[in-house]
mmCIF file with all atom_site columns, C-alpha atoms in Angstrom:
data_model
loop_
_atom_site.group_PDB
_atom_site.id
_atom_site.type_symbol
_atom_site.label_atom_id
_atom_site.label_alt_id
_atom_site.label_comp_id
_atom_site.label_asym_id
_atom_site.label_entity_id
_atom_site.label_seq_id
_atom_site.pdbx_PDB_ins_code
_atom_site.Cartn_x
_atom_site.Cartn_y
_atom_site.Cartn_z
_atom_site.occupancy
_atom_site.B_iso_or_equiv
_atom_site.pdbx_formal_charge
_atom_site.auth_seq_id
_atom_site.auth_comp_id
_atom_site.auth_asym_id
_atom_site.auth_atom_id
_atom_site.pdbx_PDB_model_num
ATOM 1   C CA . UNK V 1 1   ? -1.478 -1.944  -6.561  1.00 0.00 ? 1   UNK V CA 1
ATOM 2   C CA . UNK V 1 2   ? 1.223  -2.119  -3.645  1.00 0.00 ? 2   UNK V CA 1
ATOM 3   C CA . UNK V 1 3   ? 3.724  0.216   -3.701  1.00 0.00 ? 3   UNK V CA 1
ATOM 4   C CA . UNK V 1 4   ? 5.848  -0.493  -0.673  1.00 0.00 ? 4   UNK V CA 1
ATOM 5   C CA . UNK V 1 5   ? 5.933  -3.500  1.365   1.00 0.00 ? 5   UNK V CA 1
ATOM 6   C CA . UNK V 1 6   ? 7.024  -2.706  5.141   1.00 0.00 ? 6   UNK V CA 1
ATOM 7   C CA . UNK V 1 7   ? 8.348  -5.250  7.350   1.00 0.00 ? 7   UNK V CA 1
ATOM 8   C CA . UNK V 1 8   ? 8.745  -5.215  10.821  1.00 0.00 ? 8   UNK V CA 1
ATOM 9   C CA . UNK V 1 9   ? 10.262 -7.699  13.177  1.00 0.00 ? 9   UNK V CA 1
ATOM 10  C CA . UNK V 1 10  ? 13.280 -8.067  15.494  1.00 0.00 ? 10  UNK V CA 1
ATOM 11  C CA . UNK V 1 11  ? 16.556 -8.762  14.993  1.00 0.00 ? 11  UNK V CA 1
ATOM 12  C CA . UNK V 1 12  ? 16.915 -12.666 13.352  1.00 0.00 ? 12  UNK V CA 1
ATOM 13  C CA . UNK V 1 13  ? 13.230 -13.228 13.080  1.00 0.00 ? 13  UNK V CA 1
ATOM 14  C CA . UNK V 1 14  ? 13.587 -13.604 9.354   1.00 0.00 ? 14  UNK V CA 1
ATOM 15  C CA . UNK V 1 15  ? 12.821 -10.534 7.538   1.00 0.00 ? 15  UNK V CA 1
ATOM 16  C CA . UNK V 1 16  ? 15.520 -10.507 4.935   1.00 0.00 ? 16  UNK V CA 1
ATOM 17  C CA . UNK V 1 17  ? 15.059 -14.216 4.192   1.00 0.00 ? 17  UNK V CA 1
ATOM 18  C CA . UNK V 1 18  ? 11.449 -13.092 3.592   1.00 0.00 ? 18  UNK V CA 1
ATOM 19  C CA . UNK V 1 19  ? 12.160 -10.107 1.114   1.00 0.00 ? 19  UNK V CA 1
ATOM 20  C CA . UNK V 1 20  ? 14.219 -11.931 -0.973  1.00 0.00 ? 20  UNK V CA 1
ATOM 21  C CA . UNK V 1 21  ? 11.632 -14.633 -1.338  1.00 0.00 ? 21  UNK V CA 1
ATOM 22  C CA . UNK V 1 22  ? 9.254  -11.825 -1.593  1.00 0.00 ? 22  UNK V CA 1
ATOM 23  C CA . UNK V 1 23  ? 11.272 -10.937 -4.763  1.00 0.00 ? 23  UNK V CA 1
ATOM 24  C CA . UNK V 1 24  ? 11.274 -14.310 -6.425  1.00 0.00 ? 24  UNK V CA 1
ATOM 25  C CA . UNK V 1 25  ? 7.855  -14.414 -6.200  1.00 0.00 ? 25  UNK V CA 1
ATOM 26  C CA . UNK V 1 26  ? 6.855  -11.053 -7.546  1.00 0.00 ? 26  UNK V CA 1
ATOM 27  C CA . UNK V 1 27  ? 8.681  -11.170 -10.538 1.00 0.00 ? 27  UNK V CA 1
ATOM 28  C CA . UNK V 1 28  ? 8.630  -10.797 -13.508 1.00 0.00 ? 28  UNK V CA 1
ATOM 29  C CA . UNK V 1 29  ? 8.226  -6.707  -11.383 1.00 0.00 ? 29  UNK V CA 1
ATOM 30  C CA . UNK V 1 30  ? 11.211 -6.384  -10.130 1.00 0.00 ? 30  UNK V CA 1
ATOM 31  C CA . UNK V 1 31  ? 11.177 -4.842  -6.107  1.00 0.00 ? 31  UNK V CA 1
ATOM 32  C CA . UNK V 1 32  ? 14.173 -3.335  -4.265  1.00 0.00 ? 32  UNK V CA 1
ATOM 33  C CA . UNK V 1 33  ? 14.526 -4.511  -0.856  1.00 0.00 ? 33  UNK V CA 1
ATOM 34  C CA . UNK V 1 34  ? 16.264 -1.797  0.863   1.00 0.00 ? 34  UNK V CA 1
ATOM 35  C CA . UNK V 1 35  ? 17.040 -2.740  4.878   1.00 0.00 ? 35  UNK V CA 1
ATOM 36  C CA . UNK V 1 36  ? 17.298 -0.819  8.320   1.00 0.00 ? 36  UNK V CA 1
ATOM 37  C CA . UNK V 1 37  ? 20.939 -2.346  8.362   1.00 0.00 ? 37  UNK V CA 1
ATOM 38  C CA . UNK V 1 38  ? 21.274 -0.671  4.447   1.00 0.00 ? 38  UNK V CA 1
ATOM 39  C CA . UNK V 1 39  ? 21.023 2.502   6.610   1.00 0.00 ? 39  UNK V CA 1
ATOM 40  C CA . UNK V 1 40  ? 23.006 2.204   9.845   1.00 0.00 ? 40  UNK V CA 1
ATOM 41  C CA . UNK V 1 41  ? 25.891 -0.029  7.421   1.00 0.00 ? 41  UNK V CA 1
ATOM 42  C CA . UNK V 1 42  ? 26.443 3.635   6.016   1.00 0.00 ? 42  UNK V CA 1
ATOM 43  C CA . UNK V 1 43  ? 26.531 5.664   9.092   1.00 0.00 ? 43  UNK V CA 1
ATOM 44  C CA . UNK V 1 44  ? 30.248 6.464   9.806   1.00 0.00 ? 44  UNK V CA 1
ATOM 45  C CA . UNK V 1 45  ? 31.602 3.481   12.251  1.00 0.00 ? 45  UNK V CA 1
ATOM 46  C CA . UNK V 1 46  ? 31.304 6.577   15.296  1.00 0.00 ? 46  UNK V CA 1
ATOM 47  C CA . UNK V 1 47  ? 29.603 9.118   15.790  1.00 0.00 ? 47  UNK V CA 1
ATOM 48  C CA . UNK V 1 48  ? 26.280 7.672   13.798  1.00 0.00 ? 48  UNK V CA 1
ATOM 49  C CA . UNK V 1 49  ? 24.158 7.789   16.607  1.00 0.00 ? 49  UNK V CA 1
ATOM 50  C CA . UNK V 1 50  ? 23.392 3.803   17.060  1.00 0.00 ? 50  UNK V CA 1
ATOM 51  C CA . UNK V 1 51  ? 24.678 2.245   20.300  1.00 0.00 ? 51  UNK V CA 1
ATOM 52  C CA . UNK V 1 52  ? 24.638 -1.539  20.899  1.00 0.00 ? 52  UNK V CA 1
ATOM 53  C CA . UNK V 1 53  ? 24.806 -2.168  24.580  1.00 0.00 ? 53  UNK V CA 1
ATOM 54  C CA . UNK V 1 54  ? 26.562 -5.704  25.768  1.00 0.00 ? 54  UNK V CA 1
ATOM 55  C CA . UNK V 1 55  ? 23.161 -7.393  26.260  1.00 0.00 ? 55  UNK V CA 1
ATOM 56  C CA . UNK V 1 56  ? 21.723 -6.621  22.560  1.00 0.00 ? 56  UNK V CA 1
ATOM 57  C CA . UNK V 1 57  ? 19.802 -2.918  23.956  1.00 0.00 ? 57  UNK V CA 1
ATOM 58  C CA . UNK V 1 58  ? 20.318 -0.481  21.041  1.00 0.00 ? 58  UNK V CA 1
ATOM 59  C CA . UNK V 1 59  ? 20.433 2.989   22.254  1.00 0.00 ? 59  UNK V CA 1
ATOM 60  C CA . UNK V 1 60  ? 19.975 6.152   18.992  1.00 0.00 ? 60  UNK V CA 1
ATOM 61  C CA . UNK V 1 61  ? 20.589 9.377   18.913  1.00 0.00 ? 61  UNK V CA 1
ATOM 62  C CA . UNK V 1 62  ? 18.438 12.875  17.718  1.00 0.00 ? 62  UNK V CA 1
ATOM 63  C CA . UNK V 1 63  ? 20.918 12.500  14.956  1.00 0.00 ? 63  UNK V CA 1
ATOM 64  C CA . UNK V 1 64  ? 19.900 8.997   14.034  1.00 0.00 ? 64  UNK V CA 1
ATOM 65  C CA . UNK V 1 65  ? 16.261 9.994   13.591  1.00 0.00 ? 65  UNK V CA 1
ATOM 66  C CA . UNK V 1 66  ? 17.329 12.704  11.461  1.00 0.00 ? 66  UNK V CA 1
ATOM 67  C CA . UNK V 1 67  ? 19.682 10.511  8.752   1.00 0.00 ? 67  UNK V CA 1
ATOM 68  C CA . UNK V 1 68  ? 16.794 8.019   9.361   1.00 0.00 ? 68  UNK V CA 1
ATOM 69  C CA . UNK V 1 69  ? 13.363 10.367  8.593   1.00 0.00 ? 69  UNK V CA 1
ATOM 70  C CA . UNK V 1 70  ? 15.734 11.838  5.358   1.00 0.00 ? 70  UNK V CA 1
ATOM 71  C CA . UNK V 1 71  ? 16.096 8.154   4.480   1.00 0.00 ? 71  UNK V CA 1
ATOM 72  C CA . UNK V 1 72  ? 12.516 6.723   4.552   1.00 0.00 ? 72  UNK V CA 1
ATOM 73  C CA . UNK V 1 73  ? 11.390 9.988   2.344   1.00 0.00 ? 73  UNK V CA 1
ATOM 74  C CA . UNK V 1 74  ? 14.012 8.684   -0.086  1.00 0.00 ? 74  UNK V CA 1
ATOM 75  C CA . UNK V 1 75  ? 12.814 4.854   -0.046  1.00 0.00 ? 75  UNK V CA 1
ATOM 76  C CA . UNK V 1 76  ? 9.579  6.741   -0.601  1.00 0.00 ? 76  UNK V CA 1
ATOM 77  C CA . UNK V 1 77  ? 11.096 9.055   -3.304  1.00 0.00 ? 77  UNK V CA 1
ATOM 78  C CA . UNK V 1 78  ? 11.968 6.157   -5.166  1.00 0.00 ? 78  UNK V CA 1
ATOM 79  C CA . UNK V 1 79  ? 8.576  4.275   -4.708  1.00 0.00 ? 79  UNK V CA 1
ATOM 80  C CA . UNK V 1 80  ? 6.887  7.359   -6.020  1.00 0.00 ? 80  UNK V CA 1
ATOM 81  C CA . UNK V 1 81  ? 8.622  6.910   -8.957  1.00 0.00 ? 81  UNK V CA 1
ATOM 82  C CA . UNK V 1 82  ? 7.744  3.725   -9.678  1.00 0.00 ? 82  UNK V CA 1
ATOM 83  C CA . UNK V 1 83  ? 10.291 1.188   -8.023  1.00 0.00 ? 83  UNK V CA 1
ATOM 84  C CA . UNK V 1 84  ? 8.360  -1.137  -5.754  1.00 0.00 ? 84  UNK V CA 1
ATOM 85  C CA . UNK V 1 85  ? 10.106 -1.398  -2.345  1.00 0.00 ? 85  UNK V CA 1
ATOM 86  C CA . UNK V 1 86  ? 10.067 -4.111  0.063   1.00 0.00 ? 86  UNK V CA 1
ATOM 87  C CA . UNK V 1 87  ? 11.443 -2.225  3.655   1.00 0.00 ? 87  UNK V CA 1
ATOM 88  C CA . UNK V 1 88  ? 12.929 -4.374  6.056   1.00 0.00 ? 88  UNK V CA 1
ATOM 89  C CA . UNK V 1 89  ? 13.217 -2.840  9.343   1.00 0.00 ? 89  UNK V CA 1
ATOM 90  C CA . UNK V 1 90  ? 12.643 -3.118  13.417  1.00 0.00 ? 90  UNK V CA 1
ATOM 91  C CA . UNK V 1 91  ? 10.541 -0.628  15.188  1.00 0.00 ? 91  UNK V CA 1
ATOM 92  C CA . UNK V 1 92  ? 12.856 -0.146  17.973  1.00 0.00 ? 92  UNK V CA 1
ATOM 93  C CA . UNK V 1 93  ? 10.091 2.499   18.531  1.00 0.00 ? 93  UNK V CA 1
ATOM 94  C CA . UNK V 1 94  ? 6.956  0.748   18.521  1.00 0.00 ? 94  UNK V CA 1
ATOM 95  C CA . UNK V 1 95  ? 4.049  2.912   17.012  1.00 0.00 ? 95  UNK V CA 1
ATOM 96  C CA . UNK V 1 96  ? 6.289  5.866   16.973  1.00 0.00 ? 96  UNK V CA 1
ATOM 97  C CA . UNK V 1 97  ? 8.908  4.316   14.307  1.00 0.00 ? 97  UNK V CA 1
ATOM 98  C CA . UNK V 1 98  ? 5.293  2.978   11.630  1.00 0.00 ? 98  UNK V CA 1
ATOM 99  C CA . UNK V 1 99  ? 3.767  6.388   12.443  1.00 0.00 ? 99  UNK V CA 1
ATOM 100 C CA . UNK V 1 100 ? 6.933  7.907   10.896  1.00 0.00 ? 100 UNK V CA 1
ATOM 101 C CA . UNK V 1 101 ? 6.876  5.480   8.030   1.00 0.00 ? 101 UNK V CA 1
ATOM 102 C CA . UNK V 1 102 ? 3.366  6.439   7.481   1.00 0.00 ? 102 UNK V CA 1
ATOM 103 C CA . UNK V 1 103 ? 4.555  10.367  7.607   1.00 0.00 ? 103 UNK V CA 1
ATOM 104 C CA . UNK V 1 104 ? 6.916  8.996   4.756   1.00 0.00 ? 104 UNK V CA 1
ATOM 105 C CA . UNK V 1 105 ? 5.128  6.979   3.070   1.00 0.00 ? 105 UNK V CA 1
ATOM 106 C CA . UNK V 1 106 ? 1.906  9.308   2.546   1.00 0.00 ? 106 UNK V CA 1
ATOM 107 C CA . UNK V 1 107 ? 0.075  8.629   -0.993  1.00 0.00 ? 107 UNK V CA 1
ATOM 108 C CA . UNK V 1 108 ? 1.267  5.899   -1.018  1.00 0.00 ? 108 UNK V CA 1
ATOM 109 C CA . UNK V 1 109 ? -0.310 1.994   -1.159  1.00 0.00 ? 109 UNK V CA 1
ATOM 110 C CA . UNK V 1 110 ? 1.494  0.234   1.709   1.00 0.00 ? 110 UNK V CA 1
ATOM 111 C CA . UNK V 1 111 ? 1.251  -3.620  2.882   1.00 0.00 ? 111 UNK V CA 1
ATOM 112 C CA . UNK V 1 112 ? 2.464  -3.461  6.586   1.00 0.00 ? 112 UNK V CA 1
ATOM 113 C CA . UNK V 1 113 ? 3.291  -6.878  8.017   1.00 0.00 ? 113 UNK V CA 1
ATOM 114 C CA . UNK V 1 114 ? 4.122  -7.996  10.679  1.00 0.00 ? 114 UNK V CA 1
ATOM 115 C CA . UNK V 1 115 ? 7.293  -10.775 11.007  1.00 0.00 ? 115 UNK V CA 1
ATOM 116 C CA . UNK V 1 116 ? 6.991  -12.477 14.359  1.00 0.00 ? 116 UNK V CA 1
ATOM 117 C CA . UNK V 1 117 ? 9.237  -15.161 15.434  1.00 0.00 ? 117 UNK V CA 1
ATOM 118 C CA . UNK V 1 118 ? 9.085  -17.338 18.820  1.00 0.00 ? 118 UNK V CA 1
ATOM 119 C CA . UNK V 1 119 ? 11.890 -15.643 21.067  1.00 0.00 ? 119 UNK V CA 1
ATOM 120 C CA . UNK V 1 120 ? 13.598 -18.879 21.819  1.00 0.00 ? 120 UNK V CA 1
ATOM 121 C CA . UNK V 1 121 ? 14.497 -19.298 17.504  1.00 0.00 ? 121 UNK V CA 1
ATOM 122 C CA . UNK V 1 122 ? 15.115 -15.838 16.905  1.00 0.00 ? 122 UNK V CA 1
ATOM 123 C CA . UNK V 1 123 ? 18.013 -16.372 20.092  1.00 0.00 ? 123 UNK V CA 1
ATOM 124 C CA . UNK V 1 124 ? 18.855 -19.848 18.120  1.00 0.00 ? 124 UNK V CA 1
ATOM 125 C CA . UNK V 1 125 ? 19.006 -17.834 14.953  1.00 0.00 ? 125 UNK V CA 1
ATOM 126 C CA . UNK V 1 126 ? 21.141 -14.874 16.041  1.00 0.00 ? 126 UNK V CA 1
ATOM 127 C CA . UNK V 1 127 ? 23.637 -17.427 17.721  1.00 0.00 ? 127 UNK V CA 1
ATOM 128 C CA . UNK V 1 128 ? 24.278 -19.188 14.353  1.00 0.00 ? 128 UNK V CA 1
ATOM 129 C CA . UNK V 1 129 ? 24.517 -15.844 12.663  1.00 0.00 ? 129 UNK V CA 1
ATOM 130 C CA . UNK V 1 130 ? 27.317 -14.587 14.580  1.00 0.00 ? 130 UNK V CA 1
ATOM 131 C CA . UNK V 1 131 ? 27.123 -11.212 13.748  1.00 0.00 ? 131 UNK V CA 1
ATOM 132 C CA . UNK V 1 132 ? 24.640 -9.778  16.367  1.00 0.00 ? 132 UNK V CA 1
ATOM 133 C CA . UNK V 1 133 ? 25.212 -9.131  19.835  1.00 0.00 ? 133 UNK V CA 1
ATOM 134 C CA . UNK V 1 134 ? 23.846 -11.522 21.842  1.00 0.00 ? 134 UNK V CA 1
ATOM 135 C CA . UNK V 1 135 ? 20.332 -10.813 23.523  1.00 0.00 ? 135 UNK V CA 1
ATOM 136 C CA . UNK V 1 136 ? 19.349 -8.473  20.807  1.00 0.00 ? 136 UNK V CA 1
ATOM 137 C CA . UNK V 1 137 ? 16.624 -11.276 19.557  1.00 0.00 ? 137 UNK V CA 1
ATOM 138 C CA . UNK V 1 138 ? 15.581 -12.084 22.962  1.00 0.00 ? 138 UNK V CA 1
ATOM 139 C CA . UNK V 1 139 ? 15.142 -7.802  23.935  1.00 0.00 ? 139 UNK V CA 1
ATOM 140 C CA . UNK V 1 140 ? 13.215 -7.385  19.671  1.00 0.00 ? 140 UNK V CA 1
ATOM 141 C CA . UNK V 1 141 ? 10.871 -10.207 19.589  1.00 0.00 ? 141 UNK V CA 1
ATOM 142 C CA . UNK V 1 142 ? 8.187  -8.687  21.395  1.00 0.00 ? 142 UNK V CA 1
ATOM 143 C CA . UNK V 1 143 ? 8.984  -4.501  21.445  1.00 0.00 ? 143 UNK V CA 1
ATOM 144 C CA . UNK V 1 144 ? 9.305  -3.700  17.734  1.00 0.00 ? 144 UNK V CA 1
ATOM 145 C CA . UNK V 1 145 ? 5.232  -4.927  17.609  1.00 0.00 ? 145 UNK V CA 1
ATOM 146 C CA . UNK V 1 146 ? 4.146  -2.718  20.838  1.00 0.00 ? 146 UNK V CA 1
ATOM 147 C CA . UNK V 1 147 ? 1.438  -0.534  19.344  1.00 0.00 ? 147 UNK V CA 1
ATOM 148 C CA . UNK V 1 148 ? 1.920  -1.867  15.815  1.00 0.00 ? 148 UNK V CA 1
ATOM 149 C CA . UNK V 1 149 ? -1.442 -2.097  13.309  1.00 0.00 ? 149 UNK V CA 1
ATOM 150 C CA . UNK V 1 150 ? -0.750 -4.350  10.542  1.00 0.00 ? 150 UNK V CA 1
ATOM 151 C CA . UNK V 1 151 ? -2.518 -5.534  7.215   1.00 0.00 ? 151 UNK V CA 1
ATOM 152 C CA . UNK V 1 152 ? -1.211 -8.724  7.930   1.00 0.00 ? 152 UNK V CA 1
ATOM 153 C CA . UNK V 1 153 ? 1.134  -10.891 10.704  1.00 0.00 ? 153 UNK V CA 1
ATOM 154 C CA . UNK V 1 154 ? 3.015  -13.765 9.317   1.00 0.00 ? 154 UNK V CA 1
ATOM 155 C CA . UNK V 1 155 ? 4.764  -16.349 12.104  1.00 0.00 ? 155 UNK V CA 1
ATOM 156 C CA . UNK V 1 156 ? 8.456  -17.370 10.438  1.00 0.00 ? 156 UNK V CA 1
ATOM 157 C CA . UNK V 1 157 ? 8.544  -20.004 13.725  1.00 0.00 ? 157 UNK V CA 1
ATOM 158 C CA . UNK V 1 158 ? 6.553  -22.225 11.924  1.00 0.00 ? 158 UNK V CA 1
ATOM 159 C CA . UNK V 1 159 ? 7.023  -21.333 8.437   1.00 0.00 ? 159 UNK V CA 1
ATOM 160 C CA . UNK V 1 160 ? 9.303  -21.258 6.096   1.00 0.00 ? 160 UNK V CA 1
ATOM 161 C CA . UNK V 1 161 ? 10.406 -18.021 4.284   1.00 0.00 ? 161 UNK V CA 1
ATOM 162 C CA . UNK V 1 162 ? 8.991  -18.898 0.913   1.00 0.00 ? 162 UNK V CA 1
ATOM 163 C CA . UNK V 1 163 ? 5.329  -19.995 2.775   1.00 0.00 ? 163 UNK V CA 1
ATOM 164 C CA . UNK V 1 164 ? 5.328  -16.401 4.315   1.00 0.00 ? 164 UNK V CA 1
ATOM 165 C CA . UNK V 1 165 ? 6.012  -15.087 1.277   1.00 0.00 ? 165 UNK V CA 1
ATOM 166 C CA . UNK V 1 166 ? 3.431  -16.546 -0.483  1.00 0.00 ? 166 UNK V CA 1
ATOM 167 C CA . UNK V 1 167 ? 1.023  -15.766 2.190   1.00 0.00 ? 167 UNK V CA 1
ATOM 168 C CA . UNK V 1 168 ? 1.797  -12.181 2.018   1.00 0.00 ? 168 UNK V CA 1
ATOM 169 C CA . UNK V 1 169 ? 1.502  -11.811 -2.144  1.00 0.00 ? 169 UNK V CA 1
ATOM 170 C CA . UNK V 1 170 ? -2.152 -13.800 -1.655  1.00 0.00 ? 170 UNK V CA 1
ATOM 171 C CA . UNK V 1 171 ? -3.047 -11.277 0.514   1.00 0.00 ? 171 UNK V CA 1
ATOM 172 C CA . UNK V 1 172 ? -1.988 -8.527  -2.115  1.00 0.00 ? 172 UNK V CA 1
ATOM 173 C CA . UNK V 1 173 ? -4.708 -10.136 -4.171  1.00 0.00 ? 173 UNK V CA 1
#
């Protein structure tokens, strides 16, 4: 049985709508969905060690991978204990950042998909969001999968949340 569901994508490619239709469709379990912006939305508004350039780069800190490796052995504290988790994050550091996921998340039955998005919609996306810089889309869509394995790659270009969703729970069998 799954224990933690990691999903990696860029920023606007559709990860969050996916958990939460993850959610709806694996109940009656319920699964916390607990988010890369979870984390850095409780850093202290300086000094947390995440820089967004003008174009969308994002720049961390030693310090960030510290507060960040203590909280992935928490999401995997709580998975141990039986809360499913459904991670929602970008791997601003390729292989590196699901190598220290896997560090966490050792024991552990893990689902690691990918979220891809066509660059163009994940720009269109961020635009209508408003609250990312723009070019942060554009700089994610393709470096957060560089040196990535995953179980399985869903495409939210051309479908919707709920079809990816229901893709992904097939595939948990």
């Amino acid at each position: 049985m799954t224990d933690v569901i990691v999903l990696n994508g860029g920023s606007s490619s559709g990860k969050t709508s996916l958990a939460r239709a993850l959610q709806r469709l694996l109940l009656p379990t319920p699964w916390l969905t607990l988010s890369i912006d979870d984390l850095i939305a409780a850093l202290p508004a300086s000094g947390g060690g995440v820089d967004i350039g003008p174009n969308g780069e994002v720049t961390v800190t030693a310090a960030f991978h510290t507060l960040e490796r203590a909280w992935s052995v928490g999401v995997a504290a709580m998975a141990s204990a039986g809360a499913p988790v459904i991670v929602d994050d970008v791997f601003l550091g390729g292989s590196d950042s699901q190598n220290r996921w896997r560090s966490a998340l050792d024991g552990l039955d893990v689902l690691w998909v990918g979220v891809r998005c066509a660059p163009k919609v994940a720009v269109s996306r961020e635009a209508a969001r408003g609250d990312r810089v723009a070019g942060m889309a554009a700089r994610q869509a393709e470096l957060v999968h560089e040196g990535v394995t995953y179980d399985l790659v869903v495409d939210t270009t051309v479908g919707p949340a709920e079809e990816c969703a229901r893709r992904i729970v097939a595939h948990m069998g």
